[in-house]
Tab-separated table of C-alpha atoms and ligand atoms in Angstrom:
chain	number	residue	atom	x	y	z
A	1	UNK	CA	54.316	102.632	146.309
A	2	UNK	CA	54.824	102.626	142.680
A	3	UNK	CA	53.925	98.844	141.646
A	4	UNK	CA	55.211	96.743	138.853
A	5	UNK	CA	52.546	94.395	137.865
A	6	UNK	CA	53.947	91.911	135.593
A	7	UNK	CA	50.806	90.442	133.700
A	8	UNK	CA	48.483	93.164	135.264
A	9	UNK	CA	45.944	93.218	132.136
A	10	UNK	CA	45.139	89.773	133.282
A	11	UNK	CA	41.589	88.647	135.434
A	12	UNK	CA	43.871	88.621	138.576
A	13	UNK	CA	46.491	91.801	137.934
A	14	UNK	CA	43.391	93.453	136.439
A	15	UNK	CA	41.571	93.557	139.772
A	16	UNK	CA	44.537	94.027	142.021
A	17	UNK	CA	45.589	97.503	139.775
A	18	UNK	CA	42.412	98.524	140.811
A	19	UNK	CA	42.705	98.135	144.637
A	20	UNK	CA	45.944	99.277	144.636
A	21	UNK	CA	45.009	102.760	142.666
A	22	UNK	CA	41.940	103.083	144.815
A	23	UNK	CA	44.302	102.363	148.117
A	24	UNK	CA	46.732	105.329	146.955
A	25	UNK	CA	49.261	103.541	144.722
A	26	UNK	CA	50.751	103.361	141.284
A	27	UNK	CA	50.327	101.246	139.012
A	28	UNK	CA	52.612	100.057	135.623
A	29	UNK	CA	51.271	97.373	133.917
A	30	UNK	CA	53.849	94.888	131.884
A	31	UNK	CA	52.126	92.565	129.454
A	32	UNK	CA	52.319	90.790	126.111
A	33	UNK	CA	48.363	90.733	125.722
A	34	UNK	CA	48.944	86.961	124.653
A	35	UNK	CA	45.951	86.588	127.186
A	36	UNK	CA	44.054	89.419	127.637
A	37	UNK	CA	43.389	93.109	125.879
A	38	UNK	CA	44.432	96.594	126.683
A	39	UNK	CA	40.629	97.111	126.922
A	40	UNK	CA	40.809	95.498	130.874
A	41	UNK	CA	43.505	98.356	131.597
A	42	UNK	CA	41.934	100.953	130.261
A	43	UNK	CA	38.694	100.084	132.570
A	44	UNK	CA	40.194	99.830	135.291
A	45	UNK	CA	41.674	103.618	134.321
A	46	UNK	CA	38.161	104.370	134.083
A	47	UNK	CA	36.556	102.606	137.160
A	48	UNK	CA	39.311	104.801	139.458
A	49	UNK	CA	39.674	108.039	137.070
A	50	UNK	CA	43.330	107.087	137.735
A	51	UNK	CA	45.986	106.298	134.850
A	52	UNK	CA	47.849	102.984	134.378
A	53	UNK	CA	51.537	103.510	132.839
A	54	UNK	CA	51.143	100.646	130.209
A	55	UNK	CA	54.526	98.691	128.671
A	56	UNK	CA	53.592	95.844	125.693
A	57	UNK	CA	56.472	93.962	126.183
A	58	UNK	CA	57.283	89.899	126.841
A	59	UNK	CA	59.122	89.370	130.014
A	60	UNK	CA	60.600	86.268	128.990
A	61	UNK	CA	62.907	88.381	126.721
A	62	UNK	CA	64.930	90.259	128.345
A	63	UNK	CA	66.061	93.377	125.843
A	64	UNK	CA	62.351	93.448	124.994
A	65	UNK	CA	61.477	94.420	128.959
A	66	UNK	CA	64.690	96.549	129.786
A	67	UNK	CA	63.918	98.691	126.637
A	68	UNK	CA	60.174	98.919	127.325
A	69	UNK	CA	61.035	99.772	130.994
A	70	UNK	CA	64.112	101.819	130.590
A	71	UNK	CA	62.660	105.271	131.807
A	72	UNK	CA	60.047	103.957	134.342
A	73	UNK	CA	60.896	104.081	137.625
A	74	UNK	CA	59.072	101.198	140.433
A	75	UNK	CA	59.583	100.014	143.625
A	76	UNK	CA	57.823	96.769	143.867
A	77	UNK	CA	56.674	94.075	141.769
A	78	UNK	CA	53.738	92.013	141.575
A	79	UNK	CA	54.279	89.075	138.991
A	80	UNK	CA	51.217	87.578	137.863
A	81	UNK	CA	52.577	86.801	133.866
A	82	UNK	CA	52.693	83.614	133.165
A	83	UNK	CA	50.657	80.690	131.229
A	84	UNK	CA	48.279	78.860	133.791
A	85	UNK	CA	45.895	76.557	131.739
A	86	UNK	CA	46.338	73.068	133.539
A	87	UNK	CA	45.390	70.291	130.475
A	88	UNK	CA	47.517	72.743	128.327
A	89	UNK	CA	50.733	72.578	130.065
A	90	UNK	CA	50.584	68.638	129.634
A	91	UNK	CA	50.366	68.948	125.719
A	92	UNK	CA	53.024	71.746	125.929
A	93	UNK	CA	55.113	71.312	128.924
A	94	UNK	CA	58.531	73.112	127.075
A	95	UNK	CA	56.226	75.974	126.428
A	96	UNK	CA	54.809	76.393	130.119
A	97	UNK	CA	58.271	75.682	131.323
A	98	UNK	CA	59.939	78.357	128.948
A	99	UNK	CA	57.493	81.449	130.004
A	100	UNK	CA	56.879	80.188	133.353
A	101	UNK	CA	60.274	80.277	134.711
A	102	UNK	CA	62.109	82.402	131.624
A	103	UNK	CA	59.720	85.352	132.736
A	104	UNK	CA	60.925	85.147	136.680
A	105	UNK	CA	64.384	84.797	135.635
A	106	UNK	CA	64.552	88.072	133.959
A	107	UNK	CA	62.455	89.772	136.062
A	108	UNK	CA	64.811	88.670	139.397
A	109	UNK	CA	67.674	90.068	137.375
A	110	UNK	CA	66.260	93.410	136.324
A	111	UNK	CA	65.342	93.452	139.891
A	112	UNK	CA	68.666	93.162	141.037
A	113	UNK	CA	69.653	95.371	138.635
A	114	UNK	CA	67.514	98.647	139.616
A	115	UNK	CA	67.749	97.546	143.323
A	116	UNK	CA	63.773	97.017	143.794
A	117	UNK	CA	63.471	94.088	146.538
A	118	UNK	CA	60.015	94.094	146.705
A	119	UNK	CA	58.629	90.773	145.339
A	120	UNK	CA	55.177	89.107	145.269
A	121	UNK	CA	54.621	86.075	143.065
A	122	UNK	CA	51.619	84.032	141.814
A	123	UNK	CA	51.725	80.509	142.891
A	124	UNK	CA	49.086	77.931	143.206
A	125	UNK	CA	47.616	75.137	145.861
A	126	UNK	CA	48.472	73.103	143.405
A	127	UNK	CA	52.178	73.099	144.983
A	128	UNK	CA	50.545	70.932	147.413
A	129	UNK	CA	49.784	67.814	145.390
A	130	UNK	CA	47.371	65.569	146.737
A	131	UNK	CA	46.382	67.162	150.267
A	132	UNK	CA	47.644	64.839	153.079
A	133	UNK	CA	45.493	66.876	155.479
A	134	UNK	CA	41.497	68.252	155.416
A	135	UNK	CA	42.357	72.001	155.704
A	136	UNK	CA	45.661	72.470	153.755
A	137	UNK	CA	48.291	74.463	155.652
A	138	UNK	CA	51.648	76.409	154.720
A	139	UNK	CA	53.400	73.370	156.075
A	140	UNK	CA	52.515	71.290	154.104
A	141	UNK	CA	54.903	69.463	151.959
A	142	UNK	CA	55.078	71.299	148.307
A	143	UNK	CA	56.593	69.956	145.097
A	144	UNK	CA	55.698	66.486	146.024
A	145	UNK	CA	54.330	64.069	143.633
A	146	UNK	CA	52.825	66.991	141.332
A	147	UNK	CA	50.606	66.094	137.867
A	148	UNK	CA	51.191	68.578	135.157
A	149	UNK	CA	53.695	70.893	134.069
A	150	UNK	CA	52.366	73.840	135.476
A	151	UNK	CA	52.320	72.814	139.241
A	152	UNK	CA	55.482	71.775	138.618
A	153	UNK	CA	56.459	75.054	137.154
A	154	UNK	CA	54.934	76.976	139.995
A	155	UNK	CA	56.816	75.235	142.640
A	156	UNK	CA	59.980	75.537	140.390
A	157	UNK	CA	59.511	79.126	140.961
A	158	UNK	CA	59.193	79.168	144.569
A	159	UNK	CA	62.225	77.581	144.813
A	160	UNK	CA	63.763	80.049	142.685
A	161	UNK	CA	62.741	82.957	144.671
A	162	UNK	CA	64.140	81.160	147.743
A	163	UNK	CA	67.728	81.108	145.989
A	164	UNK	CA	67.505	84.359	144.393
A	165	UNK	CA	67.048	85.370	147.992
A	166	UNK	CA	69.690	83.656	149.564
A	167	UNK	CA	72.101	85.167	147.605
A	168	UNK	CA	70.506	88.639	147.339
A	169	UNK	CA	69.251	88.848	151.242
A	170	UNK	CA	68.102	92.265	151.242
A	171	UNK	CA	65.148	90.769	148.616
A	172	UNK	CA	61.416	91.023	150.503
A	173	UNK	CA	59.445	87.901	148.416
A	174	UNK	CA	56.210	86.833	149.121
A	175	UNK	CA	54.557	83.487	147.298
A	176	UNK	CA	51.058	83.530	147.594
A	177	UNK	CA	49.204	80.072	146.957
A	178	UNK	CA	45.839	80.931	145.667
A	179	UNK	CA	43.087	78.316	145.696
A	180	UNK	CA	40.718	79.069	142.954
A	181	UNK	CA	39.734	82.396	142.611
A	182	UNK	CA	36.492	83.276	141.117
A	183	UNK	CA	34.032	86.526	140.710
A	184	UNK	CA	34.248	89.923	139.123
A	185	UNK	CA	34.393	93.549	140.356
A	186	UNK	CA	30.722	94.480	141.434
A	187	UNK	CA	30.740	96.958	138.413
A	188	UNK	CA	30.464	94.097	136.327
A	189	UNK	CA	32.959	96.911	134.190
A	190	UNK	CA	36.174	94.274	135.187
A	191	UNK	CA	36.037	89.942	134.724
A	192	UNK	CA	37.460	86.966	133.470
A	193	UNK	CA	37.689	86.568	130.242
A	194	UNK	CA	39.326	83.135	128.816
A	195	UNK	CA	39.812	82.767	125.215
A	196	UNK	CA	37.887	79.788	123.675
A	197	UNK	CA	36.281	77.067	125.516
A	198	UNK	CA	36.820	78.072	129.812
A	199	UNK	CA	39.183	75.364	131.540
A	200	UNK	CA	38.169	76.235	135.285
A	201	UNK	CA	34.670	75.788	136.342
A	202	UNK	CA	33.215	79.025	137.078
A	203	UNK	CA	33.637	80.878	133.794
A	204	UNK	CA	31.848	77.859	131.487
A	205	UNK	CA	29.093	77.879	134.449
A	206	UNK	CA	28.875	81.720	133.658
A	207	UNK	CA	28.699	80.820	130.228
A	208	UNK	CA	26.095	78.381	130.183
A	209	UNK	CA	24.335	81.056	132.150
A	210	UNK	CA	24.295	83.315	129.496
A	211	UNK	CA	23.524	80.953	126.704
A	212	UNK	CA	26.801	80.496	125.139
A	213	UNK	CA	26.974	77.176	125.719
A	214	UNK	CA	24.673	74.421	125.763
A	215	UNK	CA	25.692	72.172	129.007
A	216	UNK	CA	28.098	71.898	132.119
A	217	UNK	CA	29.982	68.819	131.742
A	218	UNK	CA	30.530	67.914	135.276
A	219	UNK	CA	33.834	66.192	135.988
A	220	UNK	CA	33.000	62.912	138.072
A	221	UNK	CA	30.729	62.744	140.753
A	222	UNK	CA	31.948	59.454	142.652
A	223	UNK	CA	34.461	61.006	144.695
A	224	UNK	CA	34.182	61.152	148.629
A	225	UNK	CA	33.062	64.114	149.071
A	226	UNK	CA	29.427	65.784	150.058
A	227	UNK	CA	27.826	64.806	146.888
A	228	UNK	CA	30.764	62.840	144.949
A	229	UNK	CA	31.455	65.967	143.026
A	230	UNK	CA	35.293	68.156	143.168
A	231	UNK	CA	34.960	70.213	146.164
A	232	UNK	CA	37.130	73.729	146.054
A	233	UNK	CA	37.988	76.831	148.148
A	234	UNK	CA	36.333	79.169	145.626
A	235	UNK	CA	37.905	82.559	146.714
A	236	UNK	CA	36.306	86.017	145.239
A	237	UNK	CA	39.053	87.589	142.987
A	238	UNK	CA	38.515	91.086	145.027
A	239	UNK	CA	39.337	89.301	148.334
A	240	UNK	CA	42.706	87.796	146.440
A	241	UNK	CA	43.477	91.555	145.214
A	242	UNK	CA	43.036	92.919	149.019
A	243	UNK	CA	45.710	89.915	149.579
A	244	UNK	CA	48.527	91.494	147.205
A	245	UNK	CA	48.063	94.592	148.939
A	246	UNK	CA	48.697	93.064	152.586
A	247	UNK	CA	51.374	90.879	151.189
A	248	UNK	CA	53.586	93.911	149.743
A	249	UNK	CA	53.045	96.063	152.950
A	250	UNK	CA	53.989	93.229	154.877
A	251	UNK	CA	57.000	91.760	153.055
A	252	UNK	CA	59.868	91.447	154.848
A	253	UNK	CA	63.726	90.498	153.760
A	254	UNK	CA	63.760	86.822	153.200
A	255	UNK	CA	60.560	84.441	151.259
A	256	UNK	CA	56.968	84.007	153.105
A	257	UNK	CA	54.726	81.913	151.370
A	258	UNK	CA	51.035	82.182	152.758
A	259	UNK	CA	47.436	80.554	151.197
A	260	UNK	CA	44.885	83.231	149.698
A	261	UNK	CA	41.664	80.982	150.345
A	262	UNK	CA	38.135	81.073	152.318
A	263	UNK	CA	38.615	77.847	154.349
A	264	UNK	CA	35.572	76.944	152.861
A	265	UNK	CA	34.544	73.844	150.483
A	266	UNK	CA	32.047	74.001	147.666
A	267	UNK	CA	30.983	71.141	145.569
A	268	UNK	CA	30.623	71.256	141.932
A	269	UNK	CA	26.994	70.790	142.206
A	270	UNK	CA	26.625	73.277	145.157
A	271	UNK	CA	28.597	76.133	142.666
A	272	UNK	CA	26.171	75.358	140.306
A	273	UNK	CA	23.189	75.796	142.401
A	274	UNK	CA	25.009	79.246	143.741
A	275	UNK	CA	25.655	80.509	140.955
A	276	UNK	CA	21.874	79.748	139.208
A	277	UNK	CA	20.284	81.629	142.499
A	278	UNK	CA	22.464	84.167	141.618
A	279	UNK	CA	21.815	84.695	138.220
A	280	UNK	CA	17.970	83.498	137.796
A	281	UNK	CA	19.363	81.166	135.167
A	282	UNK	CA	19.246	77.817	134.566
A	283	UNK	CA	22.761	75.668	134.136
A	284	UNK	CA	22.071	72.364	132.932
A	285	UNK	CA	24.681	70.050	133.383
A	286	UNK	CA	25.626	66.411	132.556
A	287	UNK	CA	27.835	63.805	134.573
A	288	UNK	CA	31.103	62.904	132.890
A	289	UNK	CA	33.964	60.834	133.713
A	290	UNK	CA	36.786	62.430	136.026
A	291	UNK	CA	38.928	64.843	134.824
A	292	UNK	CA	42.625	63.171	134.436
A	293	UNK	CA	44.839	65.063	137.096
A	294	UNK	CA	42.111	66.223	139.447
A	295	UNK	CA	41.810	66.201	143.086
A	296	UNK	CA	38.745	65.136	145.309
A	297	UNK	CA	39.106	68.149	148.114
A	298	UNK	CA	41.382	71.082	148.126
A	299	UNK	CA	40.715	73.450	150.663
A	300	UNK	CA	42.904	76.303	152.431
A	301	UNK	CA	43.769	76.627	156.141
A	302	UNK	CA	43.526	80.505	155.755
A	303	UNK	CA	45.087	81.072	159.174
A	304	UNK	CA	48.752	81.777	158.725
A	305	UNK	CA	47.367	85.043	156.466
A	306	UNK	CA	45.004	86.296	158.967
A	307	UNK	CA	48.040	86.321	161.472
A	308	UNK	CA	50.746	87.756	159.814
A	309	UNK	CA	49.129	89.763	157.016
A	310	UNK	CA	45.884	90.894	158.707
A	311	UNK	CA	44.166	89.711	155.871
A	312	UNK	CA	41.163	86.996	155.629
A	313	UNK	CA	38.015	86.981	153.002
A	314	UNK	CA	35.308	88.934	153.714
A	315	UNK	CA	32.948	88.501	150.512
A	316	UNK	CA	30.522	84.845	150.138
A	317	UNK	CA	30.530	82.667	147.413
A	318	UNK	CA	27.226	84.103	146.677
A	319	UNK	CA	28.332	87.391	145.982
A	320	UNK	CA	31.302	85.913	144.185
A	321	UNK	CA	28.780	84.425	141.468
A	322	UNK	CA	26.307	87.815	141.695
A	323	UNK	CA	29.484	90.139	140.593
A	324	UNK	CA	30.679	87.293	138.113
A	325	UNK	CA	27.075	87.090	136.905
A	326	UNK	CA	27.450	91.283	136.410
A	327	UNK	CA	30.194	91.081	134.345
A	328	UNK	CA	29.208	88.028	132.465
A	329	UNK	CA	25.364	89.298	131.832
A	330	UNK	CA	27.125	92.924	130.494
A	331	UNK	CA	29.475	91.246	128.754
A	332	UNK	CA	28.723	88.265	127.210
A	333	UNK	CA	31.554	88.457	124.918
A	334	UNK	CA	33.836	89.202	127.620
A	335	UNK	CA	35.982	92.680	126.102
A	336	UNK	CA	35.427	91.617	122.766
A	337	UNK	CA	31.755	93.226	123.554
B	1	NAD	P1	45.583	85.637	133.053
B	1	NAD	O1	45.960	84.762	131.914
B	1	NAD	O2	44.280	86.356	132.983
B	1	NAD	O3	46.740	86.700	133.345
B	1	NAD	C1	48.079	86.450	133.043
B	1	NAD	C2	48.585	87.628	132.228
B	1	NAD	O4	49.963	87.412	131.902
B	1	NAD	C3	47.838	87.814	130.907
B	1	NAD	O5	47.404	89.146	130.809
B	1	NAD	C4	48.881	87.485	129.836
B	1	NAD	O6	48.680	88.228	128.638
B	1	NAD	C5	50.171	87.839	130.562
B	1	NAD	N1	51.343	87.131	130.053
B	1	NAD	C6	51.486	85.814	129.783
B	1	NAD	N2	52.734	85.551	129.337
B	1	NAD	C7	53.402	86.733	129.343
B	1	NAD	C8	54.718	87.116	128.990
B	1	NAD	N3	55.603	86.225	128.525
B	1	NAD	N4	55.056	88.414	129.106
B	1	NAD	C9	54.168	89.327	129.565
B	1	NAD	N5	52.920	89.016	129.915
B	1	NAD	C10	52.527	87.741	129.810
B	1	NAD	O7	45.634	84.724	134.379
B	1	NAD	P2	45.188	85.046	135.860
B	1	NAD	O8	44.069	84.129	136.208
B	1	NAD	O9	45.023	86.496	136.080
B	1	NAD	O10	46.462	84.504	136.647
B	1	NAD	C11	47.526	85.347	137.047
B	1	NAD	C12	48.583	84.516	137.740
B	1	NAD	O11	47.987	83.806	138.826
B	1	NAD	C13	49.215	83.449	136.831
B	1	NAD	O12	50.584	83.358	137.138
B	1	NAD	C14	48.491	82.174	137.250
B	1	NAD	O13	49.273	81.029	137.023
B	1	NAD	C15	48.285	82.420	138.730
B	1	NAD	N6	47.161	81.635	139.281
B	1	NAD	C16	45.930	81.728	138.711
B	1	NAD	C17	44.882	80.945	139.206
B	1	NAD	C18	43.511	80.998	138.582
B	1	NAD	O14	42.725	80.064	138.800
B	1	NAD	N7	43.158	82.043	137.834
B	1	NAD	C19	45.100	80.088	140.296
B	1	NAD	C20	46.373	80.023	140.864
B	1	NAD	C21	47.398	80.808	140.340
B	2	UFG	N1	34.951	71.077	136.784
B	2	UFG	C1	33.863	70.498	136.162
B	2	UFG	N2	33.570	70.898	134.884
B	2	UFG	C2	34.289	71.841	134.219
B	2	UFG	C3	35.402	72.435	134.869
B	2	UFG	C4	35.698	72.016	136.150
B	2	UFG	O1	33.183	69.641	136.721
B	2	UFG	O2	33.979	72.156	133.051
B	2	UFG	C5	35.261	70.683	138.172
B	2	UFG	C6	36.637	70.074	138.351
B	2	UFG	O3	36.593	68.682	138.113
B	2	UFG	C7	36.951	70.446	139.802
B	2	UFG	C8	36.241	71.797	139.990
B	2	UFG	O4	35.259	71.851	138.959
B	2	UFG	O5	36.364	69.506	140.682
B	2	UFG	C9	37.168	72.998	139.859
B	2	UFG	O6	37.888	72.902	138.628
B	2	UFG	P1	38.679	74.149	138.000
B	2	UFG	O7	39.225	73.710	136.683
B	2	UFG	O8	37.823	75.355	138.020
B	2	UFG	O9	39.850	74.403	139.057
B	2	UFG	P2	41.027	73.464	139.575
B	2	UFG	O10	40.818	73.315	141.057
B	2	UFG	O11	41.140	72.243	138.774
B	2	UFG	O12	42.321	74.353	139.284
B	2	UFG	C10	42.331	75.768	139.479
B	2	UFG	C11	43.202	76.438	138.418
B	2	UFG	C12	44.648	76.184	138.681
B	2	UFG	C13	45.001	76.535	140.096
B	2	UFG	C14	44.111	75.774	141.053
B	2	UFG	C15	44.414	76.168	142.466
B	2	UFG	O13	42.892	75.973	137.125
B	2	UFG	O14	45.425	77.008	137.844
B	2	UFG	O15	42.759	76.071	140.762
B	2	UFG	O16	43.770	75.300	143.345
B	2	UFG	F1	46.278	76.242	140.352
């Protein structure tokens, strides 16, 4: 297949154009860089000796991605553009809103446009809200009671896929929920790379690590879980690439939505003892008062994917935070060197 990934310079698109060129496909990349670098694509050219059609356009506007698409022909689409910093979307929810759903609008239509049905979106567990169950399952209610901007924006999407698909049947969509996605290619060549201070956990860890910052401030450790710190489903970002694959191979006329998690919990102290194993470094840390928004437990039940798409994780949390501690150690400015 010849791919469309929408946001593919990104730490998620960046590792799925990989697995996709090294499984026999093509790959165009559409992004605005607004969070990430050309530098990502062209390693990724270099890691598979393979090239990357490259478009610099926004998707939210819509002459800007017809014109820089115009001659380039694809038959599938994997939409990973979009803003995703949590605390950010609270201080700027008409921003999130805007690019969040502006950018699936216009891509639905261009879709419709050159006929391409093939769809497979980026959405979140945080659809889910507060989890009503241990293990959190496809059936769970979604949209319900949601925090911040982007959940909300994420499960505005779904539901925009779902129309776009009842009126447009032959369109093949896939949402995938993914818990929290973490890890590097074991190069070390290919990572995350936020700008400024990390939001998620694992890249400021990494950073400590490296001695670009001082301490972990560790987000509340009175909730009920092993050790009264955040427990997550900490997924390694080459397992969630392997997950796009199975996704577009398997989608089907109509909307599947399916989890891309371990089934696995880690505390925020265990991911810190992980990923100093892993690394030989120290991460000092300090206990701080919750985080406004967050949840005590959110783990996948990763059983729906293993049944329909043939796909489960086969890489630890260990070597999650060995290939993240590859790329970080190489790069300790991320691609800025
Ligand atoms: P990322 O920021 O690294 O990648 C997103 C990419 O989209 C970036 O390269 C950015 O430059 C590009 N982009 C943003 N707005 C754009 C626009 N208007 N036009 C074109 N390109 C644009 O983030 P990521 O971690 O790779 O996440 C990819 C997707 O997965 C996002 O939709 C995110 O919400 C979703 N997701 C991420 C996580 C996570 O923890 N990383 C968890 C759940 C869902
Ligand atoms: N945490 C800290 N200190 C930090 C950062 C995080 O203690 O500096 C804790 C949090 O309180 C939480 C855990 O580490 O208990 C994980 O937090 P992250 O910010 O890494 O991840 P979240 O689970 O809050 O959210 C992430 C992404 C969302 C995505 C969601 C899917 O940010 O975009 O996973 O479950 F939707």
């Amino acid at each position: 297949m010849r791919v469309l990934l929408t946001g593919g310079a990104g730490y998620i698109g960046s590792h799925t154009a990989l697995v996709l060129l090294e499984q026999g496909h093509q790959v165009v990349v559409l992004d605005d860089l607004s969070n990430s670098s050309r530098e990502s694509v062209r390693r990724v050219e270099e890691l598979t000796g393979q090239e990357i059609v490259f478009v610099q356009a926004d998707l939210t506007d819509p002459h800007a991605t017809r014109a820089g698409l115009d001659d380039i022909a694809f038959d599938a689409v994997i939409h990973f553009a979009g803003l995703k910093a949590v605390g950010e979307s609270v201080e700027q929810p008409t921003r999130y809103y805007r690019v969040n759903l502006d950018s699936t609008l216009v891509l639905l239509d261009l879709m419709r446009e050159r006929d391409v049905t093939r769809l497979v979106f980026s959405s979140s567990a945080t659809v889910y809200g507060d989890p009503q169950t241990p293990l959190i399952a496809e059936t769970h209610p979604v949209g319900v009671g949601l925090t911040n901007p982007y959940g909300w924006s994420k499960a505005m999407n779904e539901q925009i896929i779902r129309d776009a698909a009842a009126a447009w049947p032959a369109l093949a969509a896939v949402n995938l929920r993914y818990f929290n996605p973490v890890g590097a290619h074991h190069s070390g060549r290919i990572g995350e790379d936020p700008s400024g201070i990390p939001n998620n956990l694992m890249p400021y860890v990494a950073q400590v690590a490296v001695g670009r910052r001082e301490r972990l401030a560790v987000f509340g450790d009175d909730y009920p879980t092993v050790d009264g710190t955040g427990v997550r489903d900490y997924i390694h970002v080459m397992d969630l690439a392997e997950g796009h694959v199975a996704a577009l191979t398997h989608a089907e006329p109509g909307v599947q939505a399916f989890n891309l998690g371990s089934g696995v919990g880690t505390s925020v102290l265990e991911a810190v003892r992980g990923f100093e194993e892993a690394s030989g470094r120290a991460v000092p840390y300090a206990i701080h008062p919750r985080r406004a928004g967050d949840l005590a437990t959110v783990v996948a039940d990763p059983a729906l994917a293993f049944e329909r798409l043939g796909w489960r994780t086969t890489r630890s949390f260990t070597e999650a935070c060995r290939d993240a501690w590859a790329w970080q150690s190489a790069n300790p400015r991320g691609y800025a060197g």
